[in-house]
Amino acid sequence: MELWIATGNDHKMAEFRMLLQSTGLTLKSQKELLAYFSPPETGKTFLDNAKIKAKSLFAVKPDQWVMAEDSGICADGLSGQPGIYSARYAGDNATDVENTAKLLQMLRIRSPTKREASFISCIVIRNPKGEEFSFEGKLSGKITEAARGTTGFGYDPVFIPEGETKTLAELGDAFKNRISHRAKAVQAALHLFR
Ligand code: ITT
């Protein structure tokens, strides 16, 4: 069975491949479609945005299973920011390095000591009947004062999971995929594919 994933983010796609390996599903990315454009993420919550992405891909793949995810990092010292704006925190076409630099700078200015944060992943799945299912995963931890490590993507170099001393980007992909927000959300969804 095919599962179409509504993401243009290759790092997310690689993680989904690892996390869904045991299901035997054939994962297809929106990038395999000619002229598919991601919809504007106009929602106010992770769930809203994941629904928008799932609905948009389902419109062109109505006879398939479709999955979308919206995710981000919420810093307690910044009242939950950047949250749903994580991918574009430093501007619409910002790179991971620019977004991460902005997060460290904002914490330095507004909240140098309160460094708790969490990653959130919200997954929405639509089946060929058009039924919709949603799942959430959370990973708590804290934000470092400087980037460390080379694996993963996004804010991984500045995030230390609770109970650890290294950043996600130092702990490596295998470790991340055991404990991440995305792993937890996928785990909760697995029953749909059994
Ligand atoms: P799609 O919408 O096409 O899936 P995207 O990267 O724009 O790709 P989001 O809108 O969900 O995805 O934004 C997620 C951002 O949150 C992502 O770009 C990172 O900056 C951050 N993020 C999410 N999960 C992360 C993770 O596991 N590690 C590090 N940063 C993460």
mmCIF file with all atom_site columns, C-alpha atoms and ligand atoms in Angstrom:
data_model
loop_
_atom_site.group_PDB
_atom_site.id
_atom_site.type_symbol
_atom_site.label_atom_id
_atom_site.label_alt_id
_atom_site.label_comp_id
_atom_site.label_asym_id
_atom_site.label_entity_id
_atom_site.label_seq_id
_atom_site.pdbx_PDB_ins_code
_atom_site.Cartn_x
_atom_site.Cartn_y
_atom_site.Cartn_z
_atom_site.occupancy
_atom_site.B_iso_or_equiv
_atom_site.pdbx_formal_charge
_atom_site.auth_seq_id
_atom_site.auth_comp_id
_atom_site.auth_asym_id
_atom_site.auth_atom_id
_atom_site.pdbx_PDB_model_num
ATOM   1   C CA  . MET A 1 1   ? 0.000   0.000  0.000   1.00 0.00 ? 1   MET A CA  1
ATOM   2   C CA  . GLU A 1 2   ? 1.156   3.536  -0.757  1.00 0.00 ? 2   GLU A CA  1
ATOM   3   C CA  . LEU A 1 3   ? 1.258   6.376  1.767   1.00 0.00 ? 3   LEU A CA  1
ATOM   4   C CA  . TRP A 1 4   ? 1.627   9.835  0.264   1.00 0.00 ? 4   TRP A CA  1
ATOM   5   C CA  . ILE A 1 5   ? 3.458   12.287 2.512   1.00 0.00 ? 5   ILE A CA  1
ATOM   6   C CA  . ALA A 1 6   ? 2.627   15.981 2.229   1.00 0.00 ? 6   ALA A CA  1
ATOM   7   C CA  . THR A 1 7   ? 6.059   17.411 2.931   1.00 0.00 ? 7   THR A CA  1
ATOM   8   C CA  . GLY A 1 8   ? 8.629   19.315 0.957   1.00 0.00 ? 8   GLY A CA  1
ATOM   9   C CA  . ASN A 1 9   ? 11.180  18.843 3.759   1.00 0.00 ? 9   ASN A CA  1
ATOM   10  C CA  . ASP A 1 10  ? 13.679  16.094 2.835   1.00 0.00 ? 10  ASP A CA  1
ATOM   11  C CA  . HIS A 1 11  ? 14.855  15.711 6.445   1.00 0.00 ? 11  HIS A CA  1
ATOM   12  C CA  . LYS A 1 12  ? 11.325  15.007 7.668   1.00 0.00 ? 12  LYS A CA  1
ATOM   13  C CA  . MET A 1 13  ? 10.853  12.588 4.783   1.00 0.00 ? 13  MET A CA  1
ATOM   14  C CA  . ALA A 1 14  ? 14.032  10.685 5.724   1.00 0.00 ? 14  ALA A CA  1
ATOM   15  C CA  . GLU A 1 15  ? 12.812  10.417 9.327   1.00 0.00 ? 15  GLU A CA  1
ATOM   16  C CA  . PHE A 1 16  ? 9.386   9.169  8.189   1.00 0.00 ? 16  PHE A CA  1
ATOM   17  C CA  . ARG A 1 17  ? 11.117  6.502  6.095   1.00 0.00 ? 17  ARG A CA  1
ATOM   18  C CA  . MET A 1 18  ? 12.947  5.244  9.193   1.00 0.00 ? 18  MET A CA  1
ATOM   19  C CA  . LEU A 1 19  ? 9.931   5.522  11.489  1.00 0.00 ? 19  LEU A CA  1
ATOM   20  C CA  . LEU A 1 20  ? 7.528   3.756  9.116   1.00 0.00 ? 20  LEU A CA  1
ATOM   21  C CA  . GLN A 1 21  ? 9.972   1.112  7.877   1.00 0.00 ? 21  GLN A CA  1
ATOM   22  C CA  . SER A 1 22  ? 8.311   -1.701 9.834   1.00 0.00 ? 22  SER A CA  1
ATOM   23  C CA  . THR A 1 23  ? 4.904   -1.084 8.212   1.00 0.00 ? 23  THR A CA  1
ATOM   24  C CA  . GLY A 1 24  ? 5.992   -2.163 4.727   1.00 0.00 ? 24  GLY A CA  1
ATOM   25  C CA  . LEU A 1 25  ? 4.187   0.889  3.294   1.00 0.00 ? 25  LEU A CA  1
ATOM   26  C CA  . THR A 1 26  ? 5.552   2.389  0.090   1.00 0.00 ? 26  THR A CA  1
ATOM   27  C CA  . LEU A 1 27  ? 6.213   6.002  1.019   1.00 0.00 ? 27  LEU A CA  1
ATOM   28  C CA  . LYS A 1 28  ? 5.745   8.601  -1.678  1.00 0.00 ? 28  LYS A CA  1
ATOM   29  C CA  . SER A 1 29  ? 6.568   12.274 -1.248  1.00 0.00 ? 29  SER A CA  1
ATOM   30  C CA  . GLN A 1 30  ? 4.696   15.239 -2.687  1.00 0.00 ? 30  GLN A CA  1
ATOM   31  C CA  . LYS A 1 31  ? 7.983   16.010 -4.449  1.00 0.00 ? 31  LYS A CA  1
ATOM   32  C CA  . GLU A 1 32  ? 7.312   13.057 -6.773  1.00 0.00 ? 32  GLU A CA  1
ATOM   33  C CA  . LEU A 1 33  ? 4.337   14.934 -8.226  1.00 0.00 ? 33  LEU A CA  1
ATOM   34  C CA  . LEU A 1 34  ? 4.857   17.239 -11.162 1.00 0.00 ? 34  LEU A CA  1
ATOM   35  C CA  . ALA A 1 35  ? 3.831   20.801 -10.364 1.00 0.00 ? 35  ALA A CA  1
ATOM   36  C CA  . TYR A 1 36  ? 2.535   20.266 -6.818  1.00 0.00 ? 36  TYR A CA  1
ATOM   37  C CA  . PHE A 1 37  ? 2.640   23.424 -4.728  1.00 0.00 ? 37  PHE A CA  1
ATOM   38  C CA  . SER A 1 38  ? 2.480   23.345 -0.934  1.00 0.00 ? 38  SER A CA  1
ATOM   39  C CA  . PRO A 1 39  ? -0.542  25.279 0.356   1.00 0.00 ? 39  PRO A CA  1
ATOM   40  C CA  . PRO A 1 40  ? -0.064  28.418 2.478   1.00 0.00 ? 40  PRO A CA  1
ATOM   41  C CA  . GLU A 1 41  ? 0.121   27.457 6.171   1.00 0.00 ? 41  GLU A CA  1
ATOM   42  C CA  . THR A 1 42  ? -2.520  29.881 7.393   1.00 0.00 ? 42  THR A CA  1
ATOM   43  C CA  . GLY A 1 43  ? -3.663  27.962 10.482  1.00 0.00 ? 43  GLY A CA  1
ATOM   44  C CA  . LYS A 1 44  ? -3.329  29.119 14.080  1.00 0.00 ? 44  LYS A CA  1
ATOM   45  C CA  . THR A 1 45  ? -2.247  25.750 15.452  1.00 0.00 ? 45  THR A CA  1
ATOM   46  C CA  . PHE A 1 46  ? -0.058  22.797 14.451  1.00 0.00 ? 46  PHE A CA  1
ATOM   47  C CA  . LEU A 1 47  ? -3.256  20.790 13.939  1.00 0.00 ? 47  LEU A CA  1
ATOM   48  C CA  . ASP A 1 48  ? -4.793  23.433 11.648  1.00 0.00 ? 48  ASP A CA  1
ATOM   49  C CA  . ASN A 1 49  ? -1.674  23.500 9.483   1.00 0.00 ? 49  ASN A CA  1
ATOM   50  C CA  . ALA A 1 50  ? -1.307  19.716 9.327   1.00 0.00 ? 50  ALA A CA  1
ATOM   51  C CA  . LYS A 1 51  ? -4.975  19.493 8.240   1.00 0.00 ? 51  LYS A CA  1
ATOM   52  C CA  . ILE A 1 52  ? -4.399  22.118 5.530   1.00 0.00 ? 52  ILE A CA  1
ATOM   53  C CA  . LYS A 1 53  ? -1.398  20.160 4.165   1.00 0.00 ? 53  LYS A CA  1
ATOM   54  C CA  . ALA A 1 54  ? -3.219  16.803 4.276   1.00 0.00 ? 54  ALA A CA  1
ATOM   55  C CA  . LYS A 1 55  ? -6.345  18.199 2.604   1.00 0.00 ? 55  LYS A CA  1
ATOM   56  C CA  . SER A 1 56  ? -4.315  19.803 -0.173  1.00 0.00 ? 56  SER A CA  1
ATOM   57  C CA  . LEU A 1 57  ? -2.446  16.616 -1.098  1.00 0.00 ? 57  LEU A CA  1
ATOM   58  C CA  . PHE A 1 58  ? -5.603  14.500 -0.700  1.00 0.00 ? 58  PHE A CA  1
ATOM   59  C CA  . ALA A 1 59  ? -7.252  16.731 -3.314  1.00 0.00 ? 59  ALA A CA  1
ATOM   60  C CA  . VAL A 1 60  ? -4.797  15.405 -5.918  1.00 0.00 ? 60  VAL A CA  1
ATOM   61  C CA  . LYS A 1 61  ? -4.528  11.863 -4.477  1.00 0.00 ? 61  LYS A CA  1
ATOM   62  C CA  . PRO A 1 62  ? -8.114  11.126 -3.383  1.00 0.00 ? 62  PRO A CA  1
ATOM   63  C CA  . ASP A 1 63  ? -7.817  7.370  -3.784  1.00 0.00 ? 63  ASP A CA  1
ATOM   64  C CA  . GLN A 1 64  ? -4.704  7.054  -1.587  1.00 0.00 ? 64  GLN A CA  1
ATOM   65  C CA  . TRP A 1 65  ? -3.667  7.240  2.066   1.00 0.00 ? 65  TRP A CA  1
ATOM   66  C CA  . VAL A 1 66  ? -2.194  10.689 2.734   1.00 0.00 ? 66  VAL A CA  1
ATOM   67  C CA  . MET A 1 67  ? -0.203  11.945 5.716   1.00 0.00 ? 67  MET A CA  1
ATOM   68  C CA  . ALA A 1 68  ? 0.886   15.465 6.644   1.00 0.00 ? 68  ALA A CA  1
ATOM   69  C CA  . GLU A 1 69  ? 2.788   16.850 9.592   1.00 0.00 ? 69  GLU A CA  1
ATOM   70  C CA  . ASP A 1 70  ? 3.194   20.262 11.145  1.00 0.00 ? 70  ASP A CA  1
ATOM   71  C CA  . SER A 1 71  ? 5.886   20.624 13.759  1.00 0.00 ? 71  SER A CA  1
ATOM   72  C CA  . GLY A 1 72  ? 8.054   23.119 15.559  1.00 0.00 ? 72  GLY A CA  1
ATOM   73  C CA  . ILE A 1 73  ? 9.821   24.126 18.718  1.00 0.00 ? 73  ILE A CA  1
ATOM   74  C CA  . CYS A 1 74  ? 8.102   26.042 21.533  1.00 0.00 ? 74  CYS A CA  1
ATOM   75  C CA  . ALA A 1 75  ? 10.352  27.920 23.957  1.00 0.00 ? 75  ALA A CA  1
ATOM   76  C CA  . ASP A 1 76  ? 8.872   28.499 27.438  1.00 0.00 ? 76  ASP A CA  1
ATOM   77  C CA  . GLY A 1 77  ? 10.897  31.697 27.897  1.00 0.00 ? 77  GLY A CA  1
ATOM   78  C CA  . LEU A 1 78  ? 9.432   33.115 24.680  1.00 0.00 ? 78  LEU A CA  1
ATOM   79  C CA  . SER A 1 79  ? 5.787   32.324 25.524  1.00 0.00 ? 79  SER A CA  1
ATOM   80  C CA  . GLY A 1 80  ? 5.820   29.323 23.178  1.00 0.00 ? 80  GLY A CA  1
ATOM   81  C CA  . GLN A 1 81  ? 7.479   31.006 20.203  1.00 0.00 ? 81  GLN A CA  1
ATOM   82  C CA  . PRO A 1 82  ? 8.525   30.227 17.531  1.00 0.00 ? 82  PRO A CA  1
ATOM   83  C CA  . GLY A 1 83  ? 5.912   27.398 17.577  1.00 0.00 ? 83  GLY A CA  1
ATOM   84  C CA  . ILE A 1 84  ? 4.053   27.134 14.278  1.00 0.00 ? 84  ILE A CA  1
ATOM   85  C CA  . TYR A 1 85  ? 6.418   29.754 12.834  1.00 0.00 ? 85  TYR A CA  1
ATOM   86  C CA  . SER A 1 86  ? 9.537   27.608 13.447  1.00 0.00 ? 86  SER A CA  1
ATOM   87  C CA  . ALA A 1 87  ? 10.332  27.071 9.754   1.00 0.00 ? 87  ALA A CA  1
ATOM   88  C CA  . ARG A 1 88  ? 10.126  30.809 8.988   1.00 0.00 ? 88  ARG A CA  1
ATOM   89  C CA  . TYR A 1 89  ? 11.204  32.340 12.327  1.00 0.00 ? 89  TYR A CA  1
ATOM   90  C CA  . ALA A 1 90  ? 13.997  34.418 10.777  1.00 0.00 ? 90  ALA A CA  1
ATOM   91  C CA  . GLY A 1 91  ? 12.037  35.173 7.587   1.00 0.00 ? 91  GLY A CA  1
ATOM   92  C CA  . ASP A 1 92  ? 10.142  33.417 4.816   1.00 0.00 ? 92  ASP A CA  1
ATOM   93  C CA  . ASN A 1 93  ? 13.134  31.741 3.186   1.00 0.00 ? 93  ASN A CA  1
ATOM   94  C CA  . ALA A 1 94  ? 15.291  31.490 6.292   1.00 0.00 ? 94  ALA A CA  1
ATOM   95  C CA  . THR A 1 95  ? 17.801  28.663 6.606   1.00 0.00 ? 95  THR A CA  1
ATOM   96  C CA  . ASP A 1 96  ? 18.042  26.358 9.617   1.00 0.00 ? 96  ASP A CA  1
ATOM   97  C CA  . VAL A 1 97  ? 21.205  28.214 10.699  1.00 0.00 ? 97  VAL A CA  1
ATOM   98  C CA  . GLU A 1 98  ? 19.428  31.587 10.549  1.00 0.00 ? 98  GLU A CA  1
ATOM   99  C CA  . ASN A 1 99  ? 16.376  30.322 12.456  1.00 0.00 ? 99  ASN A CA  1
ATOM   100 C CA  . THR A 1 100 ? 18.547  28.744 15.112  1.00 0.00 ? 100 THR A CA  1
ATOM   101 C CA  . ALA A 1 101 ? 20.655  31.903 15.462  1.00 0.00 ? 101 ALA A CA  1
ATOM   102 C CA  . LYS A 1 102 ? 17.491  33.946 15.940  1.00 0.00 ? 102 LYS A CA  1
ATOM   103 C CA  . LEU A 1 103 ? 16.208  31.579 18.630  1.00 0.00 ? 103 LEU A CA  1
ATOM   104 C CA  . LEU A 1 104 ? 19.493  31.825 20.560  1.00 0.00 ? 104 LEU A CA  1
ATOM   105 C CA  . GLN A 1 105 ? 19.505  35.607 20.202  1.00 0.00 ? 105 GLN A CA  1
ATOM   106 C CA  . MET A 1 106 ? 15.896  35.997 21.376  1.00 0.00 ? 106 MET A CA  1
ATOM   107 C CA  . LEU A 1 107 ? 16.606  33.841 24.418  1.00 0.00 ? 107 LEU A CA  1
ATOM   108 C CA  . ARG A 1 108 ? 19.768  35.828 25.170  1.00 0.00 ? 108 ARG A CA  1
ATOM   109 C CA  . ILE A 1 109 ? 17.709  39.026 25.149  1.00 0.00 ? 109 ILE A CA  1
ATOM   110 C CA  . ARG A 1 110 ? 14.418  37.912 26.705  1.00 0.00 ? 110 ARG A CA  1
ATOM   111 C CA  . SER A 1 111 ? 15.072  34.826 28.750  1.00 0.00 ? 111 SER A CA  1
ATOM   112 C CA  . PRO A 1 112 ? 18.728  33.967 29.374  1.00 0.00 ? 112 PRO A CA  1
ATOM   113 C CA  . THR A 1 113 ? 18.011  31.582 32.266  1.00 0.00 ? 113 THR A CA  1
ATOM   114 C CA  . LYS A 1 114 ? 14.614  30.019 31.444  1.00 0.00 ? 114 LYS A CA  1
ATOM   115 C CA  . ARG A 1 115 ? 15.662  27.648 28.659  1.00 0.00 ? 115 ARG A CA  1
ATOM   116 C CA  . GLU A 1 116 ? 13.004  24.901 28.764  1.00 0.00 ? 116 GLU A CA  1
ATOM   117 C CA  . ALA A 1 117 ? 11.418  24.088 25.419  1.00 0.00 ? 117 ALA A CA  1
ATOM   118 C CA  . SER A 1 118 ? 9.563   21.342 23.612  1.00 0.00 ? 118 SER A CA  1
ATOM   119 C CA  . PHE A 1 119 ? 9.303   20.026 20.099  1.00 0.00 ? 119 PHE A CA  1
ATOM   120 C CA  . ILE A 1 120 ? 5.762   19.269 18.933  1.00 0.00 ? 120 ILE A CA  1
ATOM   121 C CA  . SER A 1 121 ? 4.764   17.081 15.987  1.00 0.00 ? 121 SER A CA  1
ATOM   122 C CA  . CYS A 1 122 ? 1.162   16.982 14.824  1.00 0.00 ? 122 CYS A CA  1
ATOM   123 C CA  . ILE A 1 123 ? 0.341   14.371 12.206  1.00 0.00 ? 123 ILE A CA  1
ATOM   124 C CA  . VAL A 1 124 ? -2.879  14.216 10.176  1.00 0.00 ? 124 VAL A CA  1
ATOM   125 C CA  . ILE A 1 125 ? -3.731  11.135 8.129   1.00 0.00 ? 125 ILE A CA  1
ATOM   126 C CA  . ARG A 1 126 ? -6.532  10.756 5.598   1.00 0.00 ? 126 ARG A CA  1
ATOM   127 C CA  . ASN A 1 127 ? -7.641  7.393  4.300   1.00 0.00 ? 127 ASN A CA  1
ATOM   128 C CA  . PRO A 1 128 ? -9.147  6.816  0.840   1.00 0.00 ? 128 PRO A CA  1
ATOM   129 C CA  . LYS A 1 129 ? -12.652 7.089  2.387   1.00 0.00 ? 129 LYS A CA  1
ATOM   130 C CA  . GLY A 1 130 ? -11.782 10.665 3.333   1.00 0.00 ? 130 GLY A CA  1
ATOM   131 C CA  . GLU A 1 131 ? -11.733 9.906  7.079   1.00 0.00 ? 131 GLU A CA  1
ATOM   132 C CA  . GLU A 1 132 ? -9.244  12.015 8.996   1.00 0.00 ? 132 GLU A CA  1
ATOM   133 C CA  . PHE A 1 133 ? -7.119  10.998 12.000  1.00 0.00 ? 133 PHE A CA  1
ATOM   134 C CA  . SER A 1 134 ? -4.727  13.149 14.038  1.00 0.00 ? 134 SER A CA  1
ATOM   135 C CA  . PHE A 1 135 ? -1.867  12.340 16.399  1.00 0.00 ? 135 PHE A CA  1
ATOM   136 C CA  . GLU A 1 136 ? 0.532   14.423 18.462  1.00 0.00 ? 136 GLU A CA  1
ATOM   137 C CA  . GLY A 1 137 ? 4.000   13.805 19.888  1.00 0.00 ? 137 GLY A CA  1
ATOM   138 C CA  . LYS A 1 138 ? 6.027   15.971 22.242  1.00 0.00 ? 138 LYS A CA  1
ATOM   139 C CA  . LEU A 1 139 ? 9.695   15.984 23.228  1.00 0.00 ? 139 LEU A CA  1
ATOM   140 C CA  . SER A 1 140 ? 10.666  18.119 26.228  1.00 0.00 ? 140 SER A CA  1
ATOM   141 C CA  . GLY A 1 141 ? 14.109  19.505 26.889  1.00 0.00 ? 141 GLY A CA  1
ATOM   142 C CA  . LYS A 1 142 ? 16.101  22.715 26.955  1.00 0.00 ? 142 LYS A CA  1
ATOM   143 C CA  . ILE A 1 143 ? 17.872  25.052 24.590  1.00 0.00 ? 143 ILE A CA  1
ATOM   144 C CA  . THR A 1 144 ? 21.652  25.390 24.679  1.00 0.00 ? 144 THR A CA  1
ATOM   145 C CA  . GLU A 1 145 ? 23.571  28.676 24.485  1.00 0.00 ? 145 GLU A CA  1
ATOM   146 C CA  . ALA A 1 146 ? 25.396  27.633 21.294  1.00 0.00 ? 146 ALA A CA  1
ATOM   147 C CA  . ALA A 1 147 ? 24.868  25.126 18.482  1.00 0.00 ? 147 ALA A CA  1
ATOM   148 C CA  . ARG A 1 148 ? 26.560  21.713 18.858  1.00 0.00 ? 148 ARG A CA  1
ATOM   149 C CA  . GLY A 1 149 ? 26.550  18.621 16.618  1.00 0.00 ? 149 GLY A CA  1
ATOM   150 C CA  . THR A 1 150 ? 26.031  17.805 12.969  1.00 0.00 ? 150 THR A CA  1
ATOM   151 C CA  . THR A 1 151 ? 23.157  15.302 12.567  1.00 0.00 ? 151 THR A CA  1
ATOM   152 C CA  . GLY A 1 152 ? 19.467  15.963 12.048  1.00 0.00 ? 152 GLY A CA  1
ATOM   153 C CA  . PHE A 1 153 ? 18.105  19.319 10.926  1.00 0.00 ? 153 PHE A CA  1
ATOM   154 C CA  . GLY A 1 154 ? 16.422  22.520 12.065  1.00 0.00 ? 154 GLY A CA  1
ATOM   155 C CA  . TYR A 1 155 ? 16.854  23.245 15.755  1.00 0.00 ? 155 TYR A CA  1
ATOM   156 C CA  . ASP A 1 156 ? 18.482  19.866 16.587  1.00 0.00 ? 156 ASP A CA  1
ATOM   157 C CA  . PRO A 1 157 ? 21.936  21.461 17.272  1.00 0.00 ? 157 PRO A CA  1
ATOM   158 C CA  . VAL A 1 158 ? 20.507  23.673 20.050  1.00 0.00 ? 158 VAL A CA  1
ATOM   159 C CA  . PHE A 1 159 ? 18.117  21.217 21.745  1.00 0.00 ? 159 PHE A CA  1
ATOM   160 C CA  . ILE A 1 160 ? 19.040  18.892 24.630  1.00 0.00 ? 160 ILE A CA  1
ATOM   161 C CA  . PRO A 1 161 ? 16.323  16.319 25.411  1.00 0.00 ? 161 PRO A CA  1
ATOM   162 C CA  . GLU A 1 162 ? 15.332  15.949 29.069  1.00 0.00 ? 162 GLU A CA  1
ATOM   163 C CA  . GLY A 1 163 ? 17.728  13.641 30.926  1.00 0.00 ? 163 GLY A CA  1
ATOM   164 C CA  . GLU A 1 164 ? 20.532  14.072 28.358  1.00 0.00 ? 164 GLU A CA  1
ATOM   165 C CA  . THR A 1 165 ? 23.619  16.288 28.221  1.00 0.00 ? 165 THR A CA  1
ATOM   166 C CA  . LYS A 1 166 ? 24.144  16.283 24.458  1.00 0.00 ? 166 LYS A CA  1
ATOM   167 C CA  . THR A 1 167 ? 22.096  17.997 21.754  1.00 0.00 ? 167 THR A CA  1
ATOM   168 C CA  . LEU A 1 168 ? 19.915  15.983 19.360  1.00 0.00 ? 168 LEU A CA  1
ATOM   169 C CA  . ALA A 1 169 ? 22.465  16.792 16.650  1.00 0.00 ? 169 ALA A CA  1
ATOM   170 C CA  . GLU A 1 170 ? 25.181  15.157 18.791  1.00 0.00 ? 170 GLU A CA  1
ATOM   171 C CA  . LEU A 1 171 ? 23.047  12.187 19.877  1.00 0.00 ? 171 LEU A CA  1
ATOM   172 C CA  . GLY A 1 172 ? 22.555  11.065 16.258  1.00 0.00 ? 172 GLY A CA  1
ATOM   173 C CA  . ASP A 1 173 ? 19.684  9.975  14.035  1.00 0.00 ? 173 ASP A CA  1
ATOM   174 C CA  . ALA A 1 174 ? 19.125  6.530  15.559  1.00 0.00 ? 174 ALA A CA  1
ATOM   175 C CA  . PHE A 1 175 ? 18.774  8.029  19.049  1.00 0.00 ? 175 PHE A CA  1
ATOM   176 C CA  . LYS A 1 176 ? 16.545  10.858 17.806  1.00 0.00 ? 176 LYS A CA  1
ATOM   177 C CA  . ASN A 1 177 ? 14.234  8.451  16.005  1.00 0.00 ? 177 ASN A CA  1
ATOM   178 C CA  . ARG A 1 178 ? 13.705  6.492  19.245  1.00 0.00 ? 178 ARG A CA  1
ATOM   179 C CA  . ILE A 1 179 ? 12.609  9.461  21.360  1.00 0.00 ? 179 ILE A CA  1
ATOM   180 C CA  . SER A 1 180 ? 11.536  12.322 19.109  1.00 0.00 ? 180 SER A CA  1
ATOM   181 C CA  . HIS A 1 181 ? 8.226   14.170 18.959  1.00 0.00 ? 181 HIS A CA  1
ATOM   182 C CA  . ARG A 1 182 ? 7.862   12.788 15.416  1.00 0.00 ? 182 ARG A CA  1
ATOM   183 C CA  . ALA A 1 183 ? 8.594   9.222  16.549  1.00 0.00 ? 183 ALA A CA  1
ATOM   184 C CA  . LYS A 1 184 ? 5.896   9.505  19.240  1.00 0.00 ? 184 LYS A CA  1
ATOM   185 C CA  . ALA A 1 185 ? 3.298   10.865 16.820  1.00 0.00 ? 185 ALA A CA  1
ATOM   186 C CA  . VAL A 1 186 ? 4.084   8.146  14.255  1.00 0.00 ? 186 VAL A CA  1
ATOM   187 C CA  . GLN A 1 187 ? 3.988   5.474  16.961  1.00 0.00 ? 187 GLN A CA  1
ATOM   188 C CA  . ALA A 1 188 ? 0.481   6.599  17.931  1.00 0.00 ? 188 ALA A CA  1
ATOM   189 C CA  . ALA A 1 189 ? -0.620  6.338  14.287  1.00 0.00 ? 189 ALA A CA  1
ATOM   190 C CA  . LEU A 1 190 ? 0.835   2.900  13.522  1.00 0.00 ? 190 LEU A CA  1
ATOM   191 C CA  . HIS A 1 191 ? -2.350  0.993  14.409  1.00 0.00 ? 191 HIS A CA  1
ATOM   192 C CA  . LEU A 1 192 ? -4.009  2.475  11.301  1.00 0.00 ? 192 LEU A CA  1
ATOM   193 C CA  . PHE A 1 193 ? -1.635  0.484  9.108   1.00 0.00 ? 193 PHE A CA  1
ATOM   194 C CA  . ARG A 1 194 ? -1.851  -2.899 10.872  1.00 0.00 ? 194 ARG A CA  1
HETATM 195 P P1  . ITT B 2 .   ? 6.634   20.864 5.286   1.00 0.00 ? 1   ITT B P1  1
HETATM 196 O O1  . ITT B 2 .   ? 5.622   21.901 5.748   1.00 0.00 ? 1   ITT B O1  1
HETATM 197 O O2  . ITT B 2 .   ? 6.745   20.800 3.802   1.00 0.00 ? 1   ITT B O2  1
HETATM 198 O O3  . ITT B 2 .   ? 6.411   19.521 5.921   1.00 0.00 ? 1   ITT B O3  1
HETATM 199 P P2  . ITT B 2 .   ? 8.495   22.443 6.821   1.00 0.00 ? 1   ITT B P2  1
HETATM 200 O O4  . ITT B 2 .   ? 9.941   22.319 7.167   1.00 0.00 ? 1   ITT B O4  1
HETATM 201 O O5  . ITT B 2 .   ? 8.026   23.807 6.352   1.00 0.00 ? 1   ITT B O5  1
HETATM 202 O O6  . ITT B 2 .   ? 8.108   21.321 5.761   1.00 0.00 ? 1   ITT B O6  1
HETATM 203 P P3  . ITT B 2 .   ? 6.831   22.779 9.154   1.00 0.00 ? 1   ITT B P3  1
HETATM 204 O O7  . ITT B 2 .   ? 6.029   23.866 8.559   1.00 0.00 ? 1   ITT B O7  1
HETATM 205 O O8  . ITT B 2 .   ? 6.130   21.694 9.926   1.00 0.00 ? 1   ITT B O8  1
HETATM 206 O O9  . ITT B 2 .   ? 7.662   21.989 8.053   1.00 0.00 ? 1   ITT B O9  1
HETATM 207 O O10 . ITT B 2 .   ? 7.946   23.438 10.058  1.00 0.00 ? 1   ITT B O10 1
HETATM 208 C C1  . ITT B 2 .   ? 8.726   22.613 10.860  1.00 0.00 ? 1   ITT B C1  1
HETATM 209 C C2  . ITT B 2 .   ? 9.947   23.374 11.339  1.00 0.00 ? 1   ITT B C2  1
HETATM 210 O O11 . ITT B 2 .   ? 10.119  23.143 12.740  1.00 0.00 ? 1   ITT B O11 1
HETATM 211 C C3  . ITT B 2 .   ? 11.200  22.820 10.674  1.00 0.00 ? 1   ITT B C3  1
HETATM 212 O O12 . ITT B 2 .   ? 11.500  23.501 9.470   1.00 0.00 ? 1   ITT B O12 1
HETATM 213 C C4  . ITT B 2 .   ? 12.244  23.035 11.752  1.00 0.00 ? 1   ITT B C4  1
HETATM 214 O O13 . ITT B 2 .   ? 12.689  24.356 11.732  1.00 0.00 ? 1   ITT B O13 1
HETATM 215 C C5  . ITT B 2 .   ? 11.439  22.794 13.036  1.00 0.00 ? 1   ITT B C5  1
HETATM 216 N N1  . ITT B 2 .   ? 11.461  21.363 13.408  1.00 0.00 ? 1   ITT B N1  1
HETATM 217 C C6  . ITT B 2 .   ? 10.421  20.486 13.352  1.00 0.00 ? 1   ITT B C6  1
HETATM 218 N N2  . ITT B 2 .   ? 10.820  19.259 13.707  1.00 0.00 ? 1   ITT B N2  1
HETATM 219 C C7  . ITT B 2 .   ? 12.128  19.358 13.981  1.00 0.00 ? 1   ITT B C7  1
HETATM 220 C C8  . ITT B 2 .   ? 13.093  18.431 14.368  1.00 0.00 ? 1   ITT B C8  1
HETATM 221 O O14 . ITT B 2 .   ? 12.806  17.126 14.488  1.00 0.00 ? 1   ITT B O14 1
HETATM 222 N N3  . ITT B 2 .   ? 14.337  18.851 14.564  1.00 0.00 ? 1   ITT B N3  1
HETATM 223 C C9  . ITT B 2 .   ? 14.646  20.140 14.419  1.00 0.00 ? 1   ITT B C9  1
HETATM 224 N N4  . ITT B 2 .   ? 13.803  21.085 14.027  1.00 0.00 ? 1   ITT B N4  1
HETATM 225 C C10 . ITT B 2 .   ? 12.536  20.706 13.801  1.00 0.00 ? 1   ITT B C10 1
#
